[in-house]
Amino acid sequence: MLAALTSAALPSVVVAGVFPGMTHADGIDQAQVRDVTGKTYDVYASNTEAGRRKLAARVKAARALAEAREPGGLGFALDRVLGFAPGTDPKGATGDTAVMVAMHQDGVERDLNFLTLDDCAAMGTAIGAIHRLNPSFLGPAGYPAYVTGQIRAQLTSWIARLKNAGHVPPEITSSWSKIMETEGLWAFNTCMVHGGFEDGDVRFNGSTITAINNWQRMQVNDPARDLAWIFSKLDEAHRNAVLTAYGRMMGNRLDGLIMLRANLWV
């Protein structure tokens, strides 16, 4: 099935073999496909509405990054999309299945809660590199940019909605509200952010990051957004490994209250 979908999305490929991978959230299936010349491709396919939307957004972000000069020096690979069928035409070559064909990336996807201390250090370094990028290409590519006041308003509104809905104990939302009033909490510089890391976004070879994917939420925002995952995925020692490496990358740009805000973004 994936062999036929790959050929439909990228007709120049003559498939010789398919090596199934994992199934991602939103019903996105992944496989490695090898053509008759021995070249390998990473293929993602989904026939769910959520999966089609996610792949379309991922392709849009990948193409925006490919057209920009700034991400070229990050030190790890990004999606390089070679072919895409959106799956929006039931009579089309792939029917209702969205198919993304990309250049193969070395390494394996790793769940964030299984990262070693060395992996965490690599994550901190990579996030720091992302936050040092010039974000000027994001606006023309259609990605949002928020200033500090807007970010504070977003978080305030989010906490109010949680409080009114009753989904979170009132003592927790009250604690968050108090944190929001911490002196100096909002004295930070916005920057380009990935948008928040999830399992499967990062590929590793050993403890070296070979690729970071799923940039569809990239924007100019609070750098703490990209560190929120460490509170839900890591223990204190591993969180410290991320932050230490991140601090080395940021130098005097490091915001002393970033971890307090990161905890709010979880």
PDB file of C-alpha atoms in Angstrom, residues 78-209:
ATOM      1  CA  LEU A  78      15.132  19.333   8.905  1.00  0.00           C
ATOM      2  CA  ASP A  79      12.395  17.809   6.767  1.00  0.00           C
ATOM      3  CA  ARG A  80      13.256  18.073   3.078  1.00  0.00           C
ATOM      4  CA  VAL A  81      10.010  17.330   1.296  1.00  0.00           C
ATOM      5  CA  LEU A  82      10.308  15.843  -2.181  1.00  0.00           C
ATOM      6  CA  GLY A  83       6.659  15.143  -2.862  1.00  0.00           C
ATOM      7  CA  PHE A  84       3.293  15.679  -1.220  1.00  0.00           C
ATOM      8  CA  ALA A  85      -0.270  14.631  -2.005  1.00  0.00           C
ATOM      9  CA  PRO A  86      -2.801  16.306   0.329  1.00  0.00           C
ATOM     10  CA  GLY A  87      -5.417  13.552   0.101  1.00  0.00           C
ATOM     11  CA  THR A  88      -8.217  16.043  -0.435  1.00  0.00           C
ATOM     12  CA  ASP A  89      -9.448  14.589  -3.736  1.00  0.00           C
ATOM     13  CA  PRO A  90     -11.097  11.152  -3.464  1.00  0.00           C
ATOM     14  CA  LYS A  91     -10.514  10.736  -7.212  1.00  0.00           C
ATOM     15  CA  GLY A  92      -6.871  11.802  -6.992  1.00  0.00           C
ATOM     16  CA  ALA A  93      -3.809   9.580  -7.204  1.00  0.00           C
ATOM     17  CA  THR A  94      -3.764   8.912  -3.448  1.00  0.00           C
ATOM     18  CA  GLY A  95      -7.514   9.174  -2.843  1.00  0.00           C
ATOM     19  CA  ASP A  96      -8.319  10.462   0.629  1.00  0.00           C
ATOM     20  CA  THR A  97      -4.837   9.636   1.928  1.00  0.00           C
ATOM     21  CA  ALA A  98      -2.305  12.417   2.470  1.00  0.00           C
ATOM     22  CA  VAL A  99       1.231  11.301   1.611  1.00  0.00           C
ATOM     23  CA  MET A 100       4.480  13.112   2.375  1.00  0.00           C
ATOM     24  CA  VAL A 101       7.710  11.839   0.811  1.00  0.00           C
ATOM     25  CA  ALA A 102      10.905  13.284   2.282  1.00  0.00           C
ATOM     26  CA  MET A 103      14.622  12.658   2.060  1.00  0.00           C
ATOM     27  CA  HIS A 104      15.661   9.972   4.513  1.00  0.00           C
ATOM     28  CA  GLN A 105      17.036  11.216   7.825  1.00  0.00           C
ATOM     29  CA  ASP A 106      19.591   9.278   9.831  1.00  0.00           C
ATOM     30  CA  GLY A 107      18.859   8.338  13.420  1.00  0.00           C
ATOM     31  CA  VAL A 108      15.793   7.108  15.246  1.00  0.00           C
ATOM     32  CA  GLU A 109      12.900   8.928  16.853  1.00  0.00           C
ATOM     33  CA  ARG A 110      13.034   8.730  20.631  1.00  0.00           C
ATOM     34  CA  ASP A 111      10.350   9.271  23.258  1.00  0.00           C
ATOM     35  CA  LEU A 112      11.267  12.309  25.324  1.00  0.00           C
ATOM     36  CA  ASN A 113      10.711  10.592  28.660  1.00  0.00           C
ATOM     37  CA  PHE A 114      13.419   8.033  27.798  1.00  0.00           C
ATOM     38  CA  LEU A 115      16.200  10.560  27.141  1.00  0.00           C
ATOM     39  CA  THR A 116      19.566  10.017  28.817  1.00  0.00           C
ATOM     40  CA  LEU A 117      21.503  12.822  30.475  1.00  0.00           C
ATOM     41  CA  ASP A 118      23.634  13.163  27.334  1.00  0.00           C
ATOM     42  CA  ASP A 119      20.496  13.256  25.183  1.00  0.00           C
ATOM     43  CA  CYS A 120      19.127  16.021  27.403  1.00  0.00           C
ATOM     44  CA  ALA A 121      22.316  18.029  27.018  1.00  0.00           C
ATOM     45  CA  ALA A 122      21.983  17.686  23.246  1.00  0.00           C
ATOM     46  CA  MET A 123      18.379  18.891  23.475  1.00  0.00           C
ATOM     47  CA  GLY A 124      19.396  21.962  25.471  1.00  0.00           C
ATOM     48  CA  THR A 125      22.072  22.816  22.915  1.00  0.00           C
ATOM     49  CA  ALA A 126      19.669  22.349  19.999  1.00  0.00           C
ATOM     50  CA  ILE A 127      16.947  24.479  21.588  1.00  0.00           C
ATOM     51  CA  GLY A 128      19.486  27.210  22.266  1.00  0.00           C
ATOM     52  CA  ALA A 129      20.542  27.127  18.609  1.00  0.00           C
ATOM     53  CA  ILE A 130      16.906  27.490  17.535  1.00  0.00           C
ATOM     54  CA  HIS A 131      16.371  30.439  19.877  1.00  0.00           C
ATOM     55  CA  ARG A 132      19.409  32.240  18.444  1.00  0.00           C
ATOM     56  CA  LEU A 133      18.050  32.126  14.886  1.00  0.00           C
ATOM     57  CA  ASN A 134      17.037  35.324  13.136  1.00  0.00           C
ATOM     58  CA  PRO A 135      13.223  34.983  12.934  1.00  0.00           C
ATOM     59  CA  SER A 136      12.733  37.501  10.133  1.00  0.00           C
ATOM     60  CA  PHE A 137      11.666  34.830   7.628  1.00  0.00           C
ATOM     61  CA  LEU A 138       8.681  33.715   9.725  1.00  0.00           C
ATOM     62  CA  GLY A 139       6.382  36.669   9.032  1.00  0.00           C
ATOM     63  CA  PRO A 140       6.617  36.543   5.220  1.00  0.00           C
ATOM     64  CA  ALA A 141       6.061  32.780   5.426  1.00  0.00           C
ATOM     65  CA  GLY A 142       2.799  33.305   7.317  1.00  0.00           C
ATOM     66  CA  TYR A 143       3.873  32.389  10.851  1.00  0.00           C
ATOM     67  CA  PRO A 144       2.837  34.545  13.828  1.00  0.00           C
ATOM     68  CA  ALA A 145       4.931  36.819  16.002  1.00  0.00           C
ATOM     69  CA  TYR A 146       3.791  37.754  19.504  1.00  0.00           C
ATOM     70  CA  VAL A 147       5.085  40.431  21.850  1.00  0.00           C
ATOM     71  CA  THR A 148       5.398  40.009  25.609  1.00  0.00           C
ATOM     72  CA  GLY A 149       2.098  41.711  26.422  1.00  0.00           C
ATOM     73  CA  GLN A 150       0.195  39.420  24.073  1.00  0.00           C
ATOM     74  CA  ILE A 151       1.861  36.348  25.562  1.00  0.00           C
ATOM     75  CA  ARG A 152       0.932  37.392  29.082  1.00  0.00           C
ATOM     76  CA  ALA A 153      -2.661  37.961  27.956  1.00  0.00           C
ATOM     77  CA  GLN A 154      -2.745  34.506  26.341  1.00  0.00           C
ATOM     78  CA  LEU A 155      -1.614  32.791  29.517  1.00  0.00           C
ATOM     79  CA  THR A 156      -3.960  34.853  31.701  1.00  0.00           C
ATOM     80  CA  SER A 157      -6.920  33.954  29.489  1.00  0.00           C
ATOM     81  CA  TRP A 158      -5.925  30.282  29.433  1.00  0.00           C
ATOM     82  CA  ILE A 159      -5.733  30.101  33.237  1.00  0.00           C
ATOM     83  CA  ALA A 160      -9.109  31.851  33.532  1.00  0.00           C
ATOM     84  CA  ARG A 161     -10.710  29.343  31.144  1.00  0.00           C
ATOM     85  CA  LEU A 162      -9.308  26.400  33.108  1.00  0.00           C
ATOM     86  CA  LYS A 163     -10.530  27.926  36.356  1.00  0.00           C
ATOM     87  CA  ASN A 164     -14.031  28.549  35.013  1.00  0.00           C
ATOM     88  CA  ALA A 165     -14.263  25.081  33.474  1.00  0.00           C
ATOM     89  CA  GLY A 166     -13.306  23.436  36.752  1.00  0.00           C
ATOM     90  CA  HIS A 167     -10.954  20.962  35.067  1.00  0.00           C
ATOM     91  CA  VAL A 168      -8.041  21.949  37.312  1.00  0.00           C
ATOM     92  CA  PRO A 169      -8.190  22.186  41.127  1.00  0.00           C
ATOM     93  CA  PRO A 170      -8.626  25.819  42.242  1.00  0.00           C
ATOM     94  CA  GLU A 171      -5.496  25.708  44.407  1.00  0.00           C
ATOM     95  CA  ILE A 172      -3.438  25.018  41.270  1.00  0.00           C
ATOM     96  CA  THR A 173      -4.975  27.796  39.177  1.00  0.00           C
ATOM     97  CA  SER A 174      -4.570  30.166  42.141  1.00  0.00           C
ATOM     98  CA  SER A 175      -0.891  29.210  42.334  1.00  0.00           C
ATOM     99  CA  TRP A 176      -0.487  29.898  38.620  1.00  0.00           C
ATOM    100  CA  SER A 177      -2.171  33.281  38.998  1.00  0.00           C
ATOM    101  CA  LYS A 178       0.283  34.210  41.764  1.00  0.00           C
ATOM    102  CA  ILE A 179       3.228  33.113  39.619  1.00  0.00           C
ATOM    103  CA  MET A 180       1.931  35.373  36.842  1.00  0.00           C
ATOM    104  CA  GLU A 181       2.473  38.364  39.131  1.00  0.00           C
ATOM    105  CA  THR A 182       6.119  37.506  39.887  1.00  0.00           C
ATOM    106  CA  GLU A 183       8.288  40.587  39.508  1.00  0.00           C
ATOM    107  CA  GLY A 184      10.394  40.418  36.357  1.00  0.00           C
ATOM    108  CA  LEU A 185       8.573  37.380  34.947  1.00  0.00           C
ATOM    109  CA  TRP A 186       7.622  39.234  31.782  1.00  0.00           C
ATOM    110  CA  ALA A 187      10.932  41.017  31.262  1.00  0.00           C
ATOM    111  CA  PHE A 188      12.181  38.695  28.536  1.00  0.00           C
ATOM    112  CA  ASN A 189      12.972  38.893  24.849  1.00  0.00           C
ATOM    113  CA  THR A 190      10.824  36.921  22.447  1.00  0.00           C
ATOM    114  CA  CYS A 191      12.551  34.744  19.866  1.00  0.00           C
ATOM    115  CA  MET A 192      11.904  32.092  17.271  1.00  0.00           C
ATOM    116  CA  VAL A 193      10.544  28.938  18.888  1.00  0.00           C
ATOM    117  CA  HIS A 194       9.852  25.443  17.568  1.00  0.00           C
ATOM    118  CA  GLY A 195       6.498  25.650  19.324  1.00  0.00           C
ATOM    119  CA  GLY A 196       6.750  22.799  21.799  1.00  0.00           C
ATOM    120  CA  PHE A 197       8.364  19.368  21.589  1.00  0.00           C
ATOM    121  CA  GLU A 198       6.513  16.058  21.514  1.00  0.00           C
ATOM    122  CA  ASP A 199       7.546  12.423  21.186  1.00  0.00           C
ATOM    123  CA  GLY A 200       8.783  11.745  17.659  1.00  0.00           C
ATOM    124  CA  ASP A 201       9.912  15.294  16.891  1.00  0.00           C
ATOM    125  CA  VAL A 202      13.611  14.569  17.432  1.00  0.00           C
ATOM    126  CA  ARG A 203      15.865  11.930  15.860  1.00  0.00           C
ATOM    127  CA  PHE A 204      18.995  10.694  17.597  1.00  0.00           C
ATOM    128  CA  ASN A 205      22.061   8.694  16.607  1.00  0.00           C
ATOM    129  CA  GLY A 206      23.437   7.764  20.002  1.00  0.00           C
ATOM    130  CA  SER A 207      23.230  11.032  21.916  1.00  0.00           C
ATOM    131  CA  THR A 208      23.696  13.171  18.812  1.00  0.00           C
ATOM    132  CA  ILE A 209      20.624  14.895  17.417  1.00  0.00           C
TER     133      ILE A 209
END
